[in-house]
XYZ file of C-alpha atoms in Angstrom:
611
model
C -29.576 60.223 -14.769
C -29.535 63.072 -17.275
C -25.858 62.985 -17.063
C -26.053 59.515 -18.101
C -28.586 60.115 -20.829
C -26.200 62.772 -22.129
C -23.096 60.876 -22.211
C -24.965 57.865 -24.439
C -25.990 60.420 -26.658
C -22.606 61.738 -27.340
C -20.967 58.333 -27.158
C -23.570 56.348 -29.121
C -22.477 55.847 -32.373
C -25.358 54.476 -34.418
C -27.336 50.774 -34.723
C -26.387 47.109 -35.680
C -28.035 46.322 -39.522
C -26.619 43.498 -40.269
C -25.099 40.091 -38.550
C -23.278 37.532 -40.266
C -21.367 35.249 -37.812
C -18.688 37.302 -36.097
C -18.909 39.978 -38.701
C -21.309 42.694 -37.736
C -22.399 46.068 -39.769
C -23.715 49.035 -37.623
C -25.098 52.056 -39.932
C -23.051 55.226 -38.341
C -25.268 58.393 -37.194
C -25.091 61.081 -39.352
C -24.221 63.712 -37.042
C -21.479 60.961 -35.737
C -19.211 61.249 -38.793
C -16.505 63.789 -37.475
C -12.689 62.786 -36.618
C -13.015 63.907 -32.853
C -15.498 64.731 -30.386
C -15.088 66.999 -26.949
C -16.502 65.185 -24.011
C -15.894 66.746 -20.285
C -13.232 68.985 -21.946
C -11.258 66.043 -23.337
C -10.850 65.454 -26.919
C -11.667 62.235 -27.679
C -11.176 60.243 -31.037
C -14.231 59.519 -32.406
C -15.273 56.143 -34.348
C -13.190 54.899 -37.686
C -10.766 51.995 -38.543
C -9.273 50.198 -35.757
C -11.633 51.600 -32.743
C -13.401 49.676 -30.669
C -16.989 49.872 -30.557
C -19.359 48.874 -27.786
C -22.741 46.975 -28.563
C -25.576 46.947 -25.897
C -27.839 44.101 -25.919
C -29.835 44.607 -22.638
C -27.992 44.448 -20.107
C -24.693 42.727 -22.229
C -21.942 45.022 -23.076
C -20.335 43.387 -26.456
C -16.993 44.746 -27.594
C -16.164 45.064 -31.265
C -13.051 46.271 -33.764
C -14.006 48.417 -36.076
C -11.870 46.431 -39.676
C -13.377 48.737 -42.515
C -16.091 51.071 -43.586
C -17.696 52.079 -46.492
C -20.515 53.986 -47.863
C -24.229 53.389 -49.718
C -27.086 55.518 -50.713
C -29.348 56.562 -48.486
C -32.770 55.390 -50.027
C -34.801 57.750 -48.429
C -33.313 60.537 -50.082
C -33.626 59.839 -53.491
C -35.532 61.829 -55.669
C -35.818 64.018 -52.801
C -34.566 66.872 -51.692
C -31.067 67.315 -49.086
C -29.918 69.739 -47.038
C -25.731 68.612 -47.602
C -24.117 65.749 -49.126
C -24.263 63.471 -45.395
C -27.525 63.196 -45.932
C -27.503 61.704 -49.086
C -25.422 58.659 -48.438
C -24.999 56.197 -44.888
C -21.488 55.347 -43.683
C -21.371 51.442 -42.610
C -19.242 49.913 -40.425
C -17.720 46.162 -40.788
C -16.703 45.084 -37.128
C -15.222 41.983 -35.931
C -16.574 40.995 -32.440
C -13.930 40.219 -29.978
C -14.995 39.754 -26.234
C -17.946 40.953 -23.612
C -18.080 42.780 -20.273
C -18.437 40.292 -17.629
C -19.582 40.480 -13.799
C -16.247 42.785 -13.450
C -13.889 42.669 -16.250
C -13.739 42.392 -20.056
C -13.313 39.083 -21.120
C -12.320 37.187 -24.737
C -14.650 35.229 -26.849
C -18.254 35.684 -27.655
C -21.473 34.023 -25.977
C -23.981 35.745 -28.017
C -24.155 37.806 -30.567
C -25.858 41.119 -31.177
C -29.356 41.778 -32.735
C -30.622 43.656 -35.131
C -31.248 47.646 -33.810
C -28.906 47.287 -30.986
C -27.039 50.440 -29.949
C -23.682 50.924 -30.869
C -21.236 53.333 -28.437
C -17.827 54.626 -27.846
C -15.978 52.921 -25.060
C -15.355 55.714 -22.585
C -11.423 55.857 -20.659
C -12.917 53.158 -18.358
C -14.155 51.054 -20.534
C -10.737 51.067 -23.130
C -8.524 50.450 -20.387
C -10.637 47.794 -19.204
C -10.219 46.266 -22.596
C -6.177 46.944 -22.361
C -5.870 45.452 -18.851
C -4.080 42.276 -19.353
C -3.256 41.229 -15.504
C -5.271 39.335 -13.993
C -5.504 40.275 -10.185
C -4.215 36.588 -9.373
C -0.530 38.407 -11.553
C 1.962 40.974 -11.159
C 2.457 43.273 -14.107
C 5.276 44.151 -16.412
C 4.987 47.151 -18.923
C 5.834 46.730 -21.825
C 5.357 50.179 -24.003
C 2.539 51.910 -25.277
C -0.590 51.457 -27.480
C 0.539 52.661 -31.029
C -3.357 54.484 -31.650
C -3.841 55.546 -27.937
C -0.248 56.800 -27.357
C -0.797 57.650 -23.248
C -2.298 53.915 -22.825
C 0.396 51.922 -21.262
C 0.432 47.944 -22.169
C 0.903 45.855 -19.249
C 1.006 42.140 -19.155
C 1.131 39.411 -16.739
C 4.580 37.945 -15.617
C 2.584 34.382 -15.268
C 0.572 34.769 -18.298
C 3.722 35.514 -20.509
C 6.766 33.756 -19.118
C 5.019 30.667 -18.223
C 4.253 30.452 -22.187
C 6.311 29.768 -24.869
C 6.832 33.365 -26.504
C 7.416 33.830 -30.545
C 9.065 37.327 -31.456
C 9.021 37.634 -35.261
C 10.336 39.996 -37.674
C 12.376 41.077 -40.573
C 15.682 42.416 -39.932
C 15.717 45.816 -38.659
C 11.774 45.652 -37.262
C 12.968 45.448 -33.910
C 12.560 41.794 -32.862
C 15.827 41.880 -30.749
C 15.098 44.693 -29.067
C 11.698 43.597 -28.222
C 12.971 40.251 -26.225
C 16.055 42.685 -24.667
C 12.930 44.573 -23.190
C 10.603 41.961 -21.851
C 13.634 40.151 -20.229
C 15.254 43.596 -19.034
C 11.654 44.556 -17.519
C 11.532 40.956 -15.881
C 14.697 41.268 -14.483
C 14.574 44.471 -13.413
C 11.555 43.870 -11.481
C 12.742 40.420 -10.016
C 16.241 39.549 -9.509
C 15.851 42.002 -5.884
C 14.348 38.651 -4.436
C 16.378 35.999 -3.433
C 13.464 32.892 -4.657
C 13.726 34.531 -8.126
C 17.437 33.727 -8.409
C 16.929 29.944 -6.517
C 13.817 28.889 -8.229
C 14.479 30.114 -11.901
C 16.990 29.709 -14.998
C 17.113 31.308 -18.322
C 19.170 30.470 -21.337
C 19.474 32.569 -23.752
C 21.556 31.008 -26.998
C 22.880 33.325 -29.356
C 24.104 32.764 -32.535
C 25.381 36.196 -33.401
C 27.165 37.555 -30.094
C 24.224 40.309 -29.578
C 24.425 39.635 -26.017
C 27.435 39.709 -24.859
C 28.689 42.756 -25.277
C 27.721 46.209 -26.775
C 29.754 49.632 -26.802
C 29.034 50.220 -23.402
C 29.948 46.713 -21.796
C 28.790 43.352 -21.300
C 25.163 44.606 -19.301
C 23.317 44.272 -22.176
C 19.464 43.139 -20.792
C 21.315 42.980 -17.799
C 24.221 44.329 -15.748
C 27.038 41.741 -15.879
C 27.037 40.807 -12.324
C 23.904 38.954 -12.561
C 24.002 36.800 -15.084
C 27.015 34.085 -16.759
C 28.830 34.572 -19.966
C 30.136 32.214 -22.387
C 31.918 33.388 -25.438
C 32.326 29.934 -27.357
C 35.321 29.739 -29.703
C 36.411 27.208 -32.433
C 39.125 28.985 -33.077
C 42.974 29.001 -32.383
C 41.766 30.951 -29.321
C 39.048 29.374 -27.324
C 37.698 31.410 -24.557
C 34.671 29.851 -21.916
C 33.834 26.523 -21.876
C 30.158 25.179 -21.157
C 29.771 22.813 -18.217
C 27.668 19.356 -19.788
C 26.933 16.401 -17.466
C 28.817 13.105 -18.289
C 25.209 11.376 -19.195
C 24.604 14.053 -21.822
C 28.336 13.993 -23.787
C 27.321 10.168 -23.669
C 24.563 10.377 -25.566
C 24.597 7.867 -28.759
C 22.517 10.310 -30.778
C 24.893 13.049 -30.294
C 27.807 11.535 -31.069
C 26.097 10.098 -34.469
C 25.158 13.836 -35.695
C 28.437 15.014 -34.325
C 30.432 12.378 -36.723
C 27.278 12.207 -39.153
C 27.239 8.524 -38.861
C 25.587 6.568 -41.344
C 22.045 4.522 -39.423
C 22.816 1.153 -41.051
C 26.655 0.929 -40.443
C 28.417 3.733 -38.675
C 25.584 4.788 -35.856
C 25.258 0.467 -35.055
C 29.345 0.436 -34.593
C 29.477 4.201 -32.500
C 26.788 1.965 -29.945
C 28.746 -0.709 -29.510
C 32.152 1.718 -29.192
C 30.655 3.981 -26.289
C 28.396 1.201 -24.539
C 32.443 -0.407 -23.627
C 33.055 -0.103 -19.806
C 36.554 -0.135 -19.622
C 36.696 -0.708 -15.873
C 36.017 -4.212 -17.047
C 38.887 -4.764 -19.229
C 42.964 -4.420 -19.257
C 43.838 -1.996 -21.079
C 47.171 -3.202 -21.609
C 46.127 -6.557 -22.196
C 43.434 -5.490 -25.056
C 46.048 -3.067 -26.848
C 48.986 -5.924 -26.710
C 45.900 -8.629 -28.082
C 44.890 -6.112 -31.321
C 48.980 -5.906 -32.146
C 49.744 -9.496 -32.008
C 46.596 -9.691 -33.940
C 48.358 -7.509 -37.054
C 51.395 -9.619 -36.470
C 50.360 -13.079 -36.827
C 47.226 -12.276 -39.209
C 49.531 -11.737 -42.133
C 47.143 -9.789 -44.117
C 48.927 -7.388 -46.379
C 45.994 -4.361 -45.774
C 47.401 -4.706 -42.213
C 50.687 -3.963 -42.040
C 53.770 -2.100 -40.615
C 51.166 1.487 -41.480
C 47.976 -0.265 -39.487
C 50.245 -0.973 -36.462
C 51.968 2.650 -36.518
C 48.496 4.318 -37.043
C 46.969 2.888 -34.398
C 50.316 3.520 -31.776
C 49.521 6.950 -33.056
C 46.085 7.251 -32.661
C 47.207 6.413 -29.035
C 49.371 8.851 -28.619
C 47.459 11.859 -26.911
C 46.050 9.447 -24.287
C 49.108 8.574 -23.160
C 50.681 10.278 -20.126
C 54.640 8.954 -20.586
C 55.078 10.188 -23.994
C 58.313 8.809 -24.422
C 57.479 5.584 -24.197
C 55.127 5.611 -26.818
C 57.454 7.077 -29.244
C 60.224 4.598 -28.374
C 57.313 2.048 -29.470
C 56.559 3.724 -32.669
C 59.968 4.038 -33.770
C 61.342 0.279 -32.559
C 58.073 -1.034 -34.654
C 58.950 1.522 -38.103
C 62.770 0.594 -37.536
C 62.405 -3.098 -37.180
C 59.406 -4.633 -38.820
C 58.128 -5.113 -42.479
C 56.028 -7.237 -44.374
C 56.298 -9.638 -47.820
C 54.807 -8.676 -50.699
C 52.138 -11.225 -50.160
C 51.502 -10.532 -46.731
C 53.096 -11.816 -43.382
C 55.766 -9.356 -41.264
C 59.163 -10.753 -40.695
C 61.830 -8.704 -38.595
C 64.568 -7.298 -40.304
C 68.053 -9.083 -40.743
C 67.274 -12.237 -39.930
C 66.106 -15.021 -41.537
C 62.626 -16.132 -42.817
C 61.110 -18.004 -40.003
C 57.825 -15.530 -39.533
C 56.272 -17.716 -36.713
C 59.810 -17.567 -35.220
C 60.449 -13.902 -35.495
C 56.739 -12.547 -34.638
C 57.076 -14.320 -31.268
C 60.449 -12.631 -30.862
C 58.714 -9.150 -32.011
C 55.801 -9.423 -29.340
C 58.361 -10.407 -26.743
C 59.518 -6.818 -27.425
C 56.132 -4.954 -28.269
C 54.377 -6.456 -25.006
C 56.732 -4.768 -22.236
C 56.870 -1.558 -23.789
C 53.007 -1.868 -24.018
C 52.785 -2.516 -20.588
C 54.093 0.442 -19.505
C 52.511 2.705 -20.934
C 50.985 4.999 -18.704
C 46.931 6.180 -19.831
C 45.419 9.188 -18.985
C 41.764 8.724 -19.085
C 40.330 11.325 -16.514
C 39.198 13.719 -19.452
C 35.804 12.234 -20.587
C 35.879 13.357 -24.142
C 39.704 11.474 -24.550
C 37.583 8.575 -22.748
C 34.686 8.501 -25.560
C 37.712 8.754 -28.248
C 39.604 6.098 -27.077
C 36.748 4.330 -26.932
C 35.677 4.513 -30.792
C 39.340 3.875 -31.395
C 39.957 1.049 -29.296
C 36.801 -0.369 -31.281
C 37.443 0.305 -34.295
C 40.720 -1.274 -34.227
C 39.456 -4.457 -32.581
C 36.962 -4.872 -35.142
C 38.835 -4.283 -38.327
C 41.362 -6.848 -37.303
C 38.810 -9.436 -36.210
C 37.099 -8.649 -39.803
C 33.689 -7.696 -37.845
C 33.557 -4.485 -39.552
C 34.522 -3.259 -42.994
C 37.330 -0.309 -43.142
C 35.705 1.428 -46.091
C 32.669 1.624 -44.518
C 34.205 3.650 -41.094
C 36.931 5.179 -42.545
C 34.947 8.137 -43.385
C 33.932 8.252 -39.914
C 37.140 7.878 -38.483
C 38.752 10.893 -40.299
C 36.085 13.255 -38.984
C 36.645 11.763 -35.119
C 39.821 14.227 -34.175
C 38.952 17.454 -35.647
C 35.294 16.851 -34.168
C 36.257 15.995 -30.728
C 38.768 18.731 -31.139
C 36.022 21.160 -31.472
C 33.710 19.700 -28.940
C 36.881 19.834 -26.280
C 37.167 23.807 -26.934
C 33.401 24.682 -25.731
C 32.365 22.122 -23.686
C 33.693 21.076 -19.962
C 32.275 17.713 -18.934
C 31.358 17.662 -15.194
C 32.049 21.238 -14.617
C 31.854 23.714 -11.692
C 28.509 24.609 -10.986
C 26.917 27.880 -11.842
C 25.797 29.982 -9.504
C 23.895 32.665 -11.743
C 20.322 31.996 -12.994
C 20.752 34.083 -16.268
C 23.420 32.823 -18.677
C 24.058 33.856 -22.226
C 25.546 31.655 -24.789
C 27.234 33.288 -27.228
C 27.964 30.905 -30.413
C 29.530 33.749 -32.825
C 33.125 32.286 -32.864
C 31.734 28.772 -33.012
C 31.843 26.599 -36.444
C 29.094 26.142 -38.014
C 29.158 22.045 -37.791
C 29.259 22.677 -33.974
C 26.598 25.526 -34.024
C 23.961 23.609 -35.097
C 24.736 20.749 -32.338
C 25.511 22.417 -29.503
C 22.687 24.201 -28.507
C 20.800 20.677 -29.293
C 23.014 19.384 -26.898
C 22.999 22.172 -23.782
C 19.014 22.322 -24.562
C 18.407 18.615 -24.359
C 20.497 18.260 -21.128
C 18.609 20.838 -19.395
C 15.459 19.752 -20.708
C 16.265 16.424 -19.580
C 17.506 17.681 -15.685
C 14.341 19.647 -15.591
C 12.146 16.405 -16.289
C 14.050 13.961 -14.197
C 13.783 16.487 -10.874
C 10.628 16.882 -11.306
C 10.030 19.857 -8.901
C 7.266 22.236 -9.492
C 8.610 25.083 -7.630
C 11.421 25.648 -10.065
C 11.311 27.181 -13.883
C 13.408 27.173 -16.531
C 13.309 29.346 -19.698
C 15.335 28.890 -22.985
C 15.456 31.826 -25.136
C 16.530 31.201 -29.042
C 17.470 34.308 -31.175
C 17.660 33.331 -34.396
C 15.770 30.195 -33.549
C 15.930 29.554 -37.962
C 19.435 28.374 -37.617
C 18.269 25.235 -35.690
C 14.398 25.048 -35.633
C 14.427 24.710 -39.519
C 12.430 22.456 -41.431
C 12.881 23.521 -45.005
C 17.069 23.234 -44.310
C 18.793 21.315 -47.282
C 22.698 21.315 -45.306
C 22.052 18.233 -43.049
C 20.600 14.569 -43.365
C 17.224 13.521 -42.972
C 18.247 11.784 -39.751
C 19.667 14.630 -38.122
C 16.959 17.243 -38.649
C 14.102 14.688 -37.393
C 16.144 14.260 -34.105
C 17.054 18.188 -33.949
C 12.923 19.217 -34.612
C 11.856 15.957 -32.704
C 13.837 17.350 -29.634
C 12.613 20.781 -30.061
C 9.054 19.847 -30.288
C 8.972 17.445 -27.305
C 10.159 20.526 -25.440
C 7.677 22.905 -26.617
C 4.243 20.010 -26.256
C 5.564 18.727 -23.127
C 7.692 21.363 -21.683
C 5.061 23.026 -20.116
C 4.248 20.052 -17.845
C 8.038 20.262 -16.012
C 8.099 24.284 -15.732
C 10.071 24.398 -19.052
C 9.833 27.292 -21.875
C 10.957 28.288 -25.121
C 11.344 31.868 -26.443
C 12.068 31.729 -29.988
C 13.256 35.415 -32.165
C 13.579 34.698 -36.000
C 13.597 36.675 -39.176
C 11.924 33.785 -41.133
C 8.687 31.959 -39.223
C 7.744 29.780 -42.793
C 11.342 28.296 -42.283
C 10.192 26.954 -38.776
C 8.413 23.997 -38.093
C 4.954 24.317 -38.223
C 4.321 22.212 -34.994
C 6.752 24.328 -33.296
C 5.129 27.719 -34.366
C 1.702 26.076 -33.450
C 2.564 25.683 -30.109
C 3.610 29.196 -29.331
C 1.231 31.101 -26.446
C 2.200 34.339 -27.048
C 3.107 36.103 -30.084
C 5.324 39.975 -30.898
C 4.908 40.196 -34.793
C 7.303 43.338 -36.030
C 7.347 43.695 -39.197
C 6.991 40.877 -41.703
C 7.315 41.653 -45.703
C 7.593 37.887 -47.014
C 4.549 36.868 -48.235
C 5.448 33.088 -46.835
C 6.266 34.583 -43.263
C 2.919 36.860 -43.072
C 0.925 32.926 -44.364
C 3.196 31.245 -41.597
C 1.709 33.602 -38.736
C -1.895 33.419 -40.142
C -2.449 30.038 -40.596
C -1.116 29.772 -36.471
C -2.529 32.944 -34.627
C -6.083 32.499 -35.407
C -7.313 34.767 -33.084
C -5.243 37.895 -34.788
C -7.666 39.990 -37.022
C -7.522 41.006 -40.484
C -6.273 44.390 -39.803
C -3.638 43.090 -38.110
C -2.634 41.028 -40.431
C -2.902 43.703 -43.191
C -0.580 46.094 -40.785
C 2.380 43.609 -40.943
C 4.227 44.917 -43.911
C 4.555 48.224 -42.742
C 5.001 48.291 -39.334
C 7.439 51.079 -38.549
C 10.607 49.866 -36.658
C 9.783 49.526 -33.070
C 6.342 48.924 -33.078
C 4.420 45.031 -32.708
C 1.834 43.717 -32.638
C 1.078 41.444 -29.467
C -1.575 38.755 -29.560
C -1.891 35.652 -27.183
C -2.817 34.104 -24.243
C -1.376 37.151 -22.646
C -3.238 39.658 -24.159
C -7.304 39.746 -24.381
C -7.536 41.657 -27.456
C -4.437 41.910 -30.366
C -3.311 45.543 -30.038
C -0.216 47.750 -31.744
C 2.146 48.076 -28.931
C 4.992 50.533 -29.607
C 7.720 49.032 -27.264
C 9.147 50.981 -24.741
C 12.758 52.161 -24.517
C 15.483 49.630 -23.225
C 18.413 51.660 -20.776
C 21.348 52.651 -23.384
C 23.981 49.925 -21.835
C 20.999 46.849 -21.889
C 20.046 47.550 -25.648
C 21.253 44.337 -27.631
C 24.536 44.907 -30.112
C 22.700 45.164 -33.312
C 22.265 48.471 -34.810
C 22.993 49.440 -38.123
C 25.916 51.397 -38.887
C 25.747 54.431 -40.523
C 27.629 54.511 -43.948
C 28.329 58.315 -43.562
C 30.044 57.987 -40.358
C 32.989 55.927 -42.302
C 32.794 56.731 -46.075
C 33.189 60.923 -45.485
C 36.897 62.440 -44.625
């Protein structure tokens, strides 16, 4: 008992005076106003800013954060004589009430409030790191670095409570943001990938737009060693490297193609429906090709002539298998057929009889037709020759007008082109549950799309399976290049259907064991719906006055402090607020292993620019 009497008296640190909603002022005790205090021969910090403060009401143990203090006039001393300056004034506290001591543990949110007179105390080591305990005995922890104020207080958080959440990491460039997600995903994996269910019953994505992941100067382990996880470098370029396996439903998706060609809705999107909606196991191919000629032939329209027969042999070309025969075809057509001025072919060196000489042209045209030999196995050559086949079919008939799909037509090779060099329809399957994505090398029309694509196929799996025992986690670095909604470079229709996919994941996600991690420099650029959704939140540091107004108006359970510490948080240091976390705290991350830090450090000037 007196031990207990004596520790209140050199914990307590004065009385509530004032309450105003969650905002409480406690009047400090004079001989309380010193930076540290010696307790059982430890030195412990004694009350200021950013402390936590304990308020007993009975038998009700509220916790508080200490946001600012300031000073008055003591009344009773004036016009009176003091023995020192302390006297003469009272230091106030404001706090901000945060959570209670339960049963057992601390827990979040207020059910009453303090009174007037109520003691104020120090939380003793007990007491703090019941404040700081974030895993709930029901979880298995991960730590995650150390309290920035209380540097030997280890953070640890729950695996459940944070990767079954969809996790925001925000920051300017250079804060630390990407080493912050290398470290929760190292620890995770670290801790994890020794059991066999992890590997079965889990998937991560990560999709990275500036090849941070893949490799760094001591290898490709970066967050993880290499032999546990799947690369693919994505190229564009006159080198491609990996491919990306996509299911056949997915790379026949209307709304992909459309953004892919960036089909107009009224004209272009209707005619790309009725192009990939054609089975062709229901038709002669043949048959259809040798109809759309003698079509040309015997129309006698002088848009289609010897050029609209020639361009379409040509645009057959790469589908078919017996090249030869095809260019026999091309040449017999340029070598022996032309048209009058007003329209109408007629074959050359003979007399004027068209009806006479068309007949004798497709008695020519329609065996070498025939054999031609079409390769069709590849399902992106399938989807082309599809559109083509269409297009063709239309124009002739005068269904469609040719101004109006030109434009689209043009764009079809060099896209597909593109598409071919990343993408693998119906391949192998992979046997690793981590994969990175590396989009570096990738053009910038098929950035955007692809990860649309790969995110709204898995998305799509993950619903249609349907099985609760399995998880899958997307991570997005640089989530601004395709979560934007402020982005001026794309068509209205396109960024509704990117944002729309995006936010279905993150509001329904949840339901199917699906979540995002999102890491961007600029949260005002995101949408608001998807930043509203987030769980759990690392904020590095955040100068933009519309990035700090993006967080605030989201997290509302982050304090003012907090919010006043963004702008000049050092590099390495977050702050951490969520579902995850009972109180916000100032977490300075802990150190990744040198060959799983991400490949973005700055390089030193010096190093290059001196002899």
């Amino acid at each position: 008992m007196k031990e207990l009497l004596q520790k209140d008296s050199i914990f307590r640190v004065g009385k509530v005076v004032s309450v105003e909603g969650r905002t409480i002022k406690v009047e400090v005790d004079k001989t309380k106003n010193s930076a540290h205090i010696l307790y059982n021969g430890d030195l412990l910090r004694n009350i200021a800013v950013n402390s936590y403060i304990k308020i007993t009401k009975g038998f009700t143990k509220i916790i508080g954060k200490v946001e600012g203090e300031f000073i008055v006039e003591d009344k009773q001393f004036v016009d009176k004589e003091y023995k020192s300056e302390k006297q003469k004034i009272k230091r106030i506290l404001q706090i901000s009430l945060l959570g209670f001591f339960g049963k057992k543990d601390f827990e979040r949110g207020i059910k009453e409030l303090p009174l007037i007179n109520n003691e104020c105390f120090l939380l003793d080591r007990d007491e703090f790191e019941a404040v700081h305990d974030f895993v709930k005995s029901s979880d298995k922890p991960l730590t995650i670095g150390k309290l920035t104020h209380e540097n030997i207080q280890p953070i640890r958080i729950g695996i459940n409570d944070l990767f079954a959440s969809h996790i925001g990491i925000f920051g300017n460039t250079g804060s630390g943001k990407s080493y912050t997600l290398a470290k929760i995903y190292n620890e995770l994996f670290s801790e994890l990938l020794k059991y066999q269910n992890f590997k079965n019953n889990s998937q991560f994505i990560f999709i990275d737009f500036n090849g941070e992941y893949i490799e760094n100067k001591y290898g490709k382990d970066i967050i993880i060693d290499e032999d546990n996880k799947e690369l693919y470098e994505l190229s564009t370029g006159k080198n491609p490297k990996d491919q990306y396996p996509i299911s056949k439903k997915s790379i026949n998706d209307l709304d992909f193609w459309s953004i892919i060609l960036e089909a107009t809705e009224k004209t272009q999107k209707p005619f790309l429906k009725r192009a990939l909606r054609k089975d062709l196991d229901d038709i002669d191919i043949q048959n259809t090709i040798n109809e759309i000629l003698e079509e040309i032939l015997t129309k006698g329209d002088k848009e289609l002539g010897v050029k609209a027969i020639t361009n379409f042999l040509w645009e057959l070309k790469p589908l078919i298998s017996n090249e030869d025969n095809i260019l026999e075809l091309i040449n017999w057509v340029q070598d022996n057929l032309s048209t009058y001025n007003g329209g109408g072919f007629y074959l050359r060196n003979t007399d004027n009889n068209v009806k006479h000489e068309m007949s004798n042209a497709t008695d020519v045209i329609n065996p070498m037709v025939n054999g031609l030999s079409f390769n069709l196995d590849d399902e992106l050559s399938l989807i082309r020759f599809k559109i083509i086949l269409t297009y063709y079919t239309e124009i002739v008939r005068g269904h469609s007008n040719k101004e109006h799909l030109s434009p689209l037509m043009k764009r079809l090779d060099n896209r597909i082109s593109d598409i071919k060099k990343v993408v693998v329809v119906q391949g192998e399957e992979i046997d690793k549950n981590i994969q990175v994505i590396s989009l570096r090398d990738v053009h910038i029309s098929i950035r955007k799309v692809l990860p649309l694509l790969i995110c709204k196929q898995l998305y799509e799996e993950k619903k249609s399976e349907n099985d609760k025992t399995k998880s899958l986690n997307i991570i997005v670095d640089e989530a601004h290049n395709i979560l934007s909604a402020l982005s001026q470079r794309e068509s209205e229709t396109w960024k509704d259907y990117r944002l729309e996919t995006f936010e279905e994941i993150i509001k329904e996600g949840r339901k199917f064991g699906v979540f995002l991690t999102i890491a961007s420099q600029r949260p005002s650029d995101i949408s608001a719906t998807i930043i509203s959704q987030l769980h759990n939140f690392f904020l590095h540091r955040l100068i933009n006055n519309n990035d700090i107004k993006a967080v605030e108006r989201t997290v509302s359970y982050l304090d003012k402090l907090s919010f006043e510490s963004l702008p000049i948080l050092p590099t390495g240091t977050c702050i951490l607020a969520g579902l995850s976390a009972q109180v916000p705290v100032m977490v300075d991350i802990g150190s990744v292993p040198d060959e799983n830090e991400p490949d973005n450090k700055t390089i030193k000037l010096t190093d290059f620019w001196y002899d």
